[in-house]
Amino acid sequence: MSWIGSLKNRLPGLVIPLLLLLWWVLITGEGSDTLLPSPAEVFSILVHPFQDQISTGSLIWSMTVSLVRITFGFSLAVVIGIPIGLIMGASRHVRKFLSLMIEMARPLSAIALLPLSIILFKSETLTQFFGMSYLRYQRHLFNEMQLGMIFILFWGGVFPIILGTIQGVRSVRKLHLEAAKVLGARKAFVFRHVMIPSALPDIFHGLKLGIGRCWMVIIAAEMLPGTNSGIGYLIRYSYQLSRYDIMLACLVIVAIIGAFFSKGLEALGEKSLVLRSRER
Amino acid sequence: MTALSVTGLVKTFREKSGNVHALGPVSIDVPQGSFLCVLGPTGCGKTTLLRTIAGLEIPDSGNVELMTRADGRQPVVGYVFQQGALFPWMSIYANVEFPLRAKKKGNVDRITRRQQVGTILDTVGLSDFSSSYPHQLSGGMQQRAALARSLVTQPDILLLDEPFSSLDTRTSQDLQENLRNTWKEAATTVVFVTHSIEEAVYLAGEVVVLGHRPGRIVRRQTIDLPDPRSRLSPEFTEYLVSLRRTFEELVEEPD
């Protein structure tokens, strides 16, 4: 039965070549009237990442814009979400007080908030925010960092992070808290050395969900009117110009970066989980 | 001198199905430097008694008094759980060092800590495992580490809740011997909870037997055996049989 086992192990690696084959068959099949470009055309876009594409800049530029946007938005979500989650997890009163608000805010999709965020932040960018108006007419990344965009990224990422952190703090084993108590530990010490380490695996899980949401939000937000940079923008613009090869190349990039994000955080989370789950 | 004095302790747990009267009233005085075993069948409230003494449960009535130390400070209490109370994300060294750096005040400096942790790990025979993590150690070694963690603060009273019950007989007997020797050297007061008659007779200077729920003291027995204690001596067996008889009677009339 070992060939089944080895097939099972190789299957994930086989899926992508099979899909490529299917794609290729669809294009070249007899009487095919598909608008889809061939894999080779998309590939040739992907291997020239520094070439200007339909005068929006290179693929690398568009990617960088999206990545820097998500860096700002997600970092803000982490810096605010984790402390809120820790406090809510540790204090029943705060949890009661905030949970209704969070449950009301959470279902509001970040994309739905884009118009509101434009009203709130106008079209201000980090350039104005940091008072660096001398950059204004240069091709600088900060000119592409609309505050409204960062706000909705924050919105998309913060709730999974808060909920993961609460879950983590609440899953601290009672035995470990009691052990710390009978060993005479002060509260702050217990928080830092018992609660946080116990909560780490769930916090990482929240971060993983959060960055996935952020990535979806940023690509979608960039596709809406009012933007003229980023991978999402390039997807929409290349579609309008019927450059489906560029559009598909962008989708490939979005998929790869998304997978990279969640696999990376998963790996970090697993490192912290190893110790928690190996108790006897 | 009385190290620990328990008076009229009663504990009831409120549960959905109604109140469970788990313990008491129980009164005991534990002389300083003595080794007391609290012996009883499963569910007799012996763990509840120990947890109440440690301040992990709040009694309904009655109180627990710990003798103030000669230097006027609050007595230091050590507590060893049944199992799994080591912090899995900390090395053995960090686990044992924990109580030395976690207190509100009076934490000792790093060098003194290193010394104290080193000494205690040596005593329990874990010097070579200070950088290991709990899950890399056998159950017996984990309990040694847990013991080290509660001894490192040099407690005036050491409370142990069936610390060896999950171990195999051989390991358990090794640790019993180890504990008894440690107790003799350190001259602390020990309260040890167990359901094993043999363990109680081997370890204790005095045994109190708790009856079924609600736990009450049904018998107090001084164990007067010379050291080193042999589990094969006729006197040992006599204590064993006598306490076994008390146990049988408890089972026959549960109330």
CSV table of C-alpha atoms in Angstrom, one decimal, chain A:
chain,number,residue,atom,x,y,z
A,1,MET,CA,0.0,0.0,0.0
A,2,SER,CA,3.0,2.2,0.1
A,3,TRP,CA,2.3,3.8,-3.3
A,4,ILE,CA,-0.9,5.2,-2.0
A,5,GLY,CA,1.1,6.8,0.8
A,6,SER,CA,3.7,8.2,-1.5
A,7,LEU,CA,1.0,9.5,-3.8
A,8,LYS,CA,-0.7,11.2,-0.9
A,9,ASN,CA,2.6,12.9,-0.1
A,10,ARG,CA,3.2,14.0,-3.7
A,11,LEU,CA,-0.4,15.1,-4.4
A,12,PRO,CA,0.0,18.7,-3.2
A,13,GLY,CA,2.9,19.1,-5.6
A,14,LEU,CA,1.0,17.5,-8.4
A,15,VAL,CA,-2.0,19.8,-8.2
A,16,ILE,CA,-0.3,22.8,-9.7
A,17,PRO,CA,1.2,21.1,-12.8
A,18,LEU,CA,-2.2,19.4,-13.4
A,19,LEU,CA,-4.0,22.8,-13.3
A,20,LEU,CA,-1.4,24.2,-15.7
A,21,LEU,CA,-2.0,21.3,-18.0
A,22,LEU,CA,-5.8,21.9,-17.8
A,23,TRP,CA,-5.3,25.5,-18.5
A,24,TRP,CA,-3.1,24.8,-21.5
A,25,VAL,CA,-5.6,22.3,-22.9
A,26,LEU,CA,-8.4,24.8,-22.6
A,27,ILE,CA,-6.5,27.4,-24.6
A,28,THR,CA,-5.2,25.2,-27.3
A,29,GLY,CA,-8.2,22.9,-27.6
A,30,GLU,CA,-10.0,22.6,-31.0
A,31,GLY,CA,-12.5,25.4,-31.5
A,32,SER,CA,-11.5,27.1,-28.3
A,33,ASP,CA,-12.8,30.7,-28.2
A,34,THR,CA,-11.5,31.5,-24.7
A,35,LEU,CA,-10.1,35.0,-24.0
A,36,LEU,CA,-7.7,33.4,-21.6
A,37,PRO,CA,-4.0,33.9,-22.4
A,38,SER,CA,-1.7,30.9,-22.5
A,39,PRO,CA,0.4,29.9,-19.5
A,40,ALA,CA,3.5,30.9,-21.5
A,41,GLU,CA,2.2,34.5,-22.0
A,42,VAL,CA,1.5,34.9,-18.3
A,43,PHE,CA,4.9,33.4,-17.5
A,44,SER,CA,6.7,35.8,-19.7
A,45,ILE,CA,5.1,38.7,-17.7
A,46,LEU,CA,6.1,37.1,-14.4
A,47,VAL,CA,9.8,36.7,-15.5
A,48,HIS,CA,10.1,40.4,-16.3
A,49,PRO,CA,9.2,41.9,-12.9
A,50,PHE,CA,11.1,45.1,-13.5
A,51,GLN,CA,9.5,46.0,-16.8
A,52,ASP,CA,7.0,48.8,-16.9
A,53,GLN,CA,3.5,47.4,-17.4
A,54,ILE,CA,0.9,49.5,-19.2
A,55,SER,CA,2.6,52.6,-17.8
A,56,THR,CA,1.7,51.8,-14.2
A,57,GLY,CA,5.2,50.9,-13.2
A,58,SER,CA,6.8,47.5,-12.9
A,59,LEU,CA,5.2,44.5,-11.2
A,60,ILE,CA,7.7,45.0,-8.4
A,61,TRP,CA,6.5,48.5,-7.9
A,62,SER,CA,2.9,47.5,-7.7
A,63,MET,CA,3.7,44.7,-5.4
A,64,THR,CA,5.8,46.9,-3.2
A,65,VAL,CA,3.0,49.5,-2.9
A,66,SER,CA,0.6,46.8,-1.8
A,67,LEU,CA,3.1,45.2,0.6
A,68,VAL,CA,4.0,48.5,2.2
A,69,ARG,CA,0.3,49.3,2.6
A,70,ILE,CA,-0.4,46.0,4.3
A,71,THR,CA,2.7,46.5,6.5
A,72,PHE,CA,1.4,49.7,7.9
A,73,GLY,CA,-2.2,48.5,8.3
A,74,PHE,CA,-1.4,45.2,9.7
A,75,SER,CA,1.2,46.5,12.1
A,76,LEU,CA,-1.3,49.0,13.4
A,77,ALA,CA,-3.8,46.1,13.9
A,78,VAL,CA,-1.2,44.1,15.8
A,79,VAL,CA,0.0,46.9,18.0
A,80,ILE,CA,-3.6,47.8,18.9
A,81,GLY,CA,-5.2,44.3,18.7
A,82,ILE,CA,-2.9,42.3,20.9
A,83,PRO,CA,-3.0,44.7,24.0
A,84,ILE,CA,-6.8,44.9,23.7
A,85,GLY,CA,-7.1,41.2,23.4
A,86,LEU,CA,-4.7,40.7,26.4
A,87,ILE,CA,-6.7,43.0,28.6
A,88,MET,CA,-10.1,41.6,27.5
A,89,GLY,CA,-8.8,38.1,28.1
A,90,ALA,CA,-7.5,38.9,31.5
A,91,SER,CA,-10.4,41.0,32.8
A,92,ARG,CA,-14.0,39.8,32.8
A,93,HIS,CA,-15.3,43.3,33.3
A,94,VAL,CA,-13.4,44.8,30.3
A,95,ARG,CA,-14.5,41.8,28.2
A,96,LYS,CA,-18.1,42.3,29.1
A,97,PHE,CA,-17.8,46.0,28.4
A,98,LEU,CA,-16.1,45.7,25.0
A,99,SER,CA,-17.5,42.5,23.6
A,100,LEU,CA,-20.8,43.9,22.4
A,101,MET,CA,-19.0,46.8,20.6
A,102,ILE,CA,-16.6,44.3,19.0
A,103,GLU,CA,-19.4,42.0,17.9
A,104,MET,CA,-21.2,44.9,16.3
A,105,ALA,CA,-18.1,46.2,14.6
A,106,ARG,CA,-16.7,42.9,13.4
A,107,PRO,CA,-19.3,42.0,10.8
A,108,LEU,CA,-18.9,45.4,9.1
A,109,SER,CA,-16.7,44.4,6.2
A,110,ALA,CA,-13.6,46.6,5.7
A,111,ILE,CA,-14.5,47.2,2.1
A,112,ALA,CA,-17.9,48.5,3.1
A,113,LEU,CA,-16.1,51.1,5.2
A,114,LEU,CA,-14.0,52.4,2.3
A,115,PRO,CA,-16.4,55.3,1.5
A,116,LEU,CA,-16.6,56.2,5.2
A,117,SER,CA,-12.8,56.1,5.5
A,118,ILE,CA,-12.5,58.4,2.5
A,119,ILE,CA,-14.9,60.9,4.1
A,120,LEU,CA,-12.9,60.6,7.4
A,121,PHE,CA,-9.4,60.8,6.0
A,122,LYS,CA,-10.1,62.5,2.7
A,123,SER,CA,-7.3,61.6,0.4
A,124,GLU,CA,-4.6,62.2,2.9
A,125,THR,CA,-1.5,60.1,2.6
A,126,LEU,CA,1.4,59.4,5.0
A,127,THR,CA,3.3,62.2,3.2
A,128,GLN,CA,0.9,64.7,4.7
A,129,PHE,CA,0.5,62.8,7.9
A,130,PHE,CA,4.2,63.0,8.6
A,131,GLY,CA,4.4,66.6,7.2
A,132,MET,CA,6.8,65.7,4.5
A,133,SER,CA,5.1,67.7,1.7
A,134,TYR,CA,8.4,68.1,-0.1
A,135,LEU,CA,7.9,64.5,-1.3
A,136,ARG,CA,4.6,65.4,-2.8
A,137,TYR,CA,5.5,65.6,-6.5
A,138,GLN,CA,8.1,62.8,-6.4
A,139,ARG,CA,7.4,59.2,-7.1
A,140,HIS,CA,7.6,58.1,-3.4
A,141,LEU,CA,5.9,55.2,-1.7
A,142,PHE,CA,4.5,57.5,1.0
A,143,ASN,CA,2.4,59.3,-1.6
A,144,GLU,CA,0.7,56.0,-2.2
A,145,MET,CA,-0.1,55.3,1.5
A,146,GLN,CA,-3.6,56.7,1.8
A,147,LEU,CA,-4.6,56.9,5.5
A,148,GLY,CA,-8.1,55.6,4.6
A,149,MET,CA,-6.5,52.5,3.1
A,150,ILE,CA,-4.4,51.9,6.2
A,151,PHE,CA,-7.5,52.4,8.3
A,152,ILE,CA,-9.5,49.7,6.5
A,153,LEU,CA,-6.6,47.4,6.6
A,154,PHE,CA,-6.4,47.9,10.3
A,155,TRP,CA,-10.1,47.2,10.5
A,156,GLY,CA,-9.8,44.0,8.5
A,157,GLY,CA,-7.0,42.7,10.5
A,158,VAL,CA,-7.7,43.8,14.1
A,159,PHE,CA,-10.7,41.6,15.0
A,160,PRO,CA,-9.2,38.2,14.3
A,161,ILE,CA,-6.2,39.3,16.3
A,162,ILE,CA,-8.3,40.5,19.3
A,163,LEU,CA,-10.4,37.3,19.3
A,164,GLY,CA,-7.3,35.1,19.0
A,165,THR,CA,-5.6,36.8,21.8
A,166,ILE,CA,-8.6,36.6,24.1
A,167,GLN,CA,-9.0,33.0,23.3
A,168,GLY,CA,-5.3,32.5,24.1
A,169,VAL,CA,-5.4,34.3,27.4
A,170,ARG,CA,-8.5,32.4,28.4
A,171,SER,CA,-7.0,29.0,27.5
A,172,VAL,CA,-4.3,29.4,30.1
A,173,ARG,CA,-4.5,26.3,32.2
A,174,LYS,CA,-5.9,26.8,35.7
A,175,LEU,CA,-3.2,24.5,37.1
A,176,HIS,CA,-0.4,26.8,35.8
A,177,LEU,CA,-2.1,29.9,37.3
A,178,GLU,CA,-2.5,28.1,40.6
A,179,ALA,CA,1.1,26.9,40.5
A,180,ALA,CA,2.3,30.5,39.9
A,181,LYS,CA,0.0,31.7,42.8
A,182,VAL,CA,1.3,29.2,45.3
A,183,LEU,CA,4.9,30.1,44.3
A,184,GLY,CA,4.1,33.6,45.4
A,185,ALA,CA,4.3,35.2,42.0
A,186,ARG,CA,3.0,38.8,41.6
A,187,LYS,CA,0.3,39.5,39.1
A,188,ALA,CA,2.5,41.3,36.5
A,189,PHE,CA,4.9,38.5,36.5
A,190,VAL,CA,2.2,35.9,36.0
A,191,PHE,CA,0.9,37.9,33.1
A,192,ARG,CA,4.3,38.2,31.4
A,193,HIS,CA,5.7,34.7,32.2
A,194,VAL,CA,2.6,32.5,32.4
A,195,MET,CA,-0.3,34.0,30.5
A,196,ILE,CA,1.5,35.4,27.5
A,197,PRO,CA,3.5,32.2,26.8
A,198,SER,CA,0.3,30.1,27.1
A,199,ALA,CA,-1.5,32.4,24.8
A,200,LEU,CA,1.1,32.6,22.1
A,201,PRO,CA,-0.2,29.8,19.9
A,202,ASP,CA,-3.7,31.3,19.7
A,203,ILE,CA,-2.2,34.8,19.2
A,204,PHE,CA,-0.3,33.5,16.2
A,205,HIS,CA,-3.5,31.9,14.9
A,206,GLY,CA,-5.2,35.2,15.2
A,207,LEU,CA,-2.3,36.9,13.4
A,208,LYS,CA,-2.5,34.4,10.6
A,209,LEU,CA,-6.2,35.0,10.1
A,210,GLY,CA,-5.7,38.7,10.4
A,211,ILE,CA,-3.0,39.0,7.8
A,212,GLY,CA,-5.1,36.8,5.4
A,213,ARG,CA,-8.0,39.2,5.8
A,214,CYS,CA,-5.8,42.2,5.4
A,215,TRP,CA,-4.4,40.8,2.1
A,216,MET,CA,-7.9,40.2,0.8
A,217,VAL,CA,-9.0,43.7,1.9
A,218,ILE,CA,-6.1,45.5,0.3
A,219,ILE,CA,-6.4,43.8,-3.1
A,220,ALA,CA,-10.1,44.5,-3.2
A,221,ALA,CA,-9.7,48.1,-2.0
A,222,GLU,CA,-7.1,48.8,-4.6
A,223,MET,CA,-9.6,47.7,-7.3
A,224,LEU,CA,-12.1,50.3,-6.3
A,225,PRO,CA,-12.2,53.7,-7.9
A,226,GLY,CA,-10.0,56.3,-6.4
A,227,THR,CA,-6.8,54.3,-6.4
A,228,ASN,CA,-4.1,54.3,-9.0
A,229,SER,CA,-1.4,52.0,-7.6
A,230,GLY,CA,-1.0,48.6,-6.1
A,231,ILE,CA,-1.5,45.0,-7.3
A,232,GLY,CA,-5.3,45.3,-7.0
A,233,TYR,CA,-5.3,48.4,-9.2
A,234,LEU,CA,-3.2,46.7,-11.8
A,235,ILE,CA,-5.7,43.8,-11.8
A,236,ARG,CA,-8.5,46.2,-12.6
A,237,TYR,CA,-6.6,48.4,-15.0
A,238,SER,CA,-5.1,45.5,-17.0
A,239,TYR,CA,-8.6,44.0,-17.3
A,240,GLN,CA,-9.9,47.3,-18.6
A,241,LEU,CA,-7.2,47.3,-21.3
A,242,SER,CA,-7.9,43.6,-22.0
A,243,ARG,CA,-4.4,42.7,-21.0
A,244,TYR,CA,-5.5,39.4,-19.4
A,245,ASP,CA,-1.9,38.1,-19.3
A,246,ILE,CA,-1.0,40.9,-16.9
A,247,MET,CA,-4.2,40.4,-14.9
A,248,LEU,CA,-3.5,36.6,-14.5
A,249,ALA,CA,0.2,37.3,-13.6
A,250,CYS,CA,-1.1,39.6,-10.8
A,251,LEU,CA,-3.4,36.9,-9.5
A,252,VAL,CA,-0.5,34.5,-9.4
A,253,ILE,CA,1.5,37.0,-7.4
A,254,VAL,CA,-1.4,37.7,-5.0
A,255,ALA,CA,-1.8,33.9,-4.4
A,256,ILE,CA,1.8,33.3,-3.7
A,257,ILE,CA,2.2,36.3,-1.3
A,258,GLY,CA,-0.9,35.3,0.5
A,259,ALA,CA,0.3,31.7,1.0
A,260,PHE,CA,3.7,33.0,2.1
A,261,PHE,CA,2.1,35.2,4.8
A,262,SER,CA,0.0,32.5,6.3
A,263,LYS,CA,2.6,29.8,6.1
A,264,GLY,CA,5.1,32.0,7.7
A,265,LEU,CA,2.9,32.9,10.6
A,266,GLU,CA,1.8,29.3,10.9
A,267,ALA,CA,5.4,28.2,11.2
A,268,LEU,CA,6.0,30.7,14.0
A,269,GLY,CA,2.8,29.7,15.7
A,270,GLU,CA,3.8,26.0,15.5
A,271,LYS,CA,7.1,26.8,17.2
A,272,SER,CA,5.2,28.2,20.2
A,273,LEU,CA,2.6,25.4,20.1
A,274,VAL,CA,5.2,22.6,20.3
A,275,LEU,CA,5.9,23.5,23.9
A,276,ARG,CA,2.3,24.0,25.0
A,277,SER,CA,1.0,20.8,23.5
A,278,ARG,CA,3.7,18.4,24.6
A,279,GLU,CA,2.7,18.5,28.2
A,280,ARG,CA,2.0,15.2,29.9
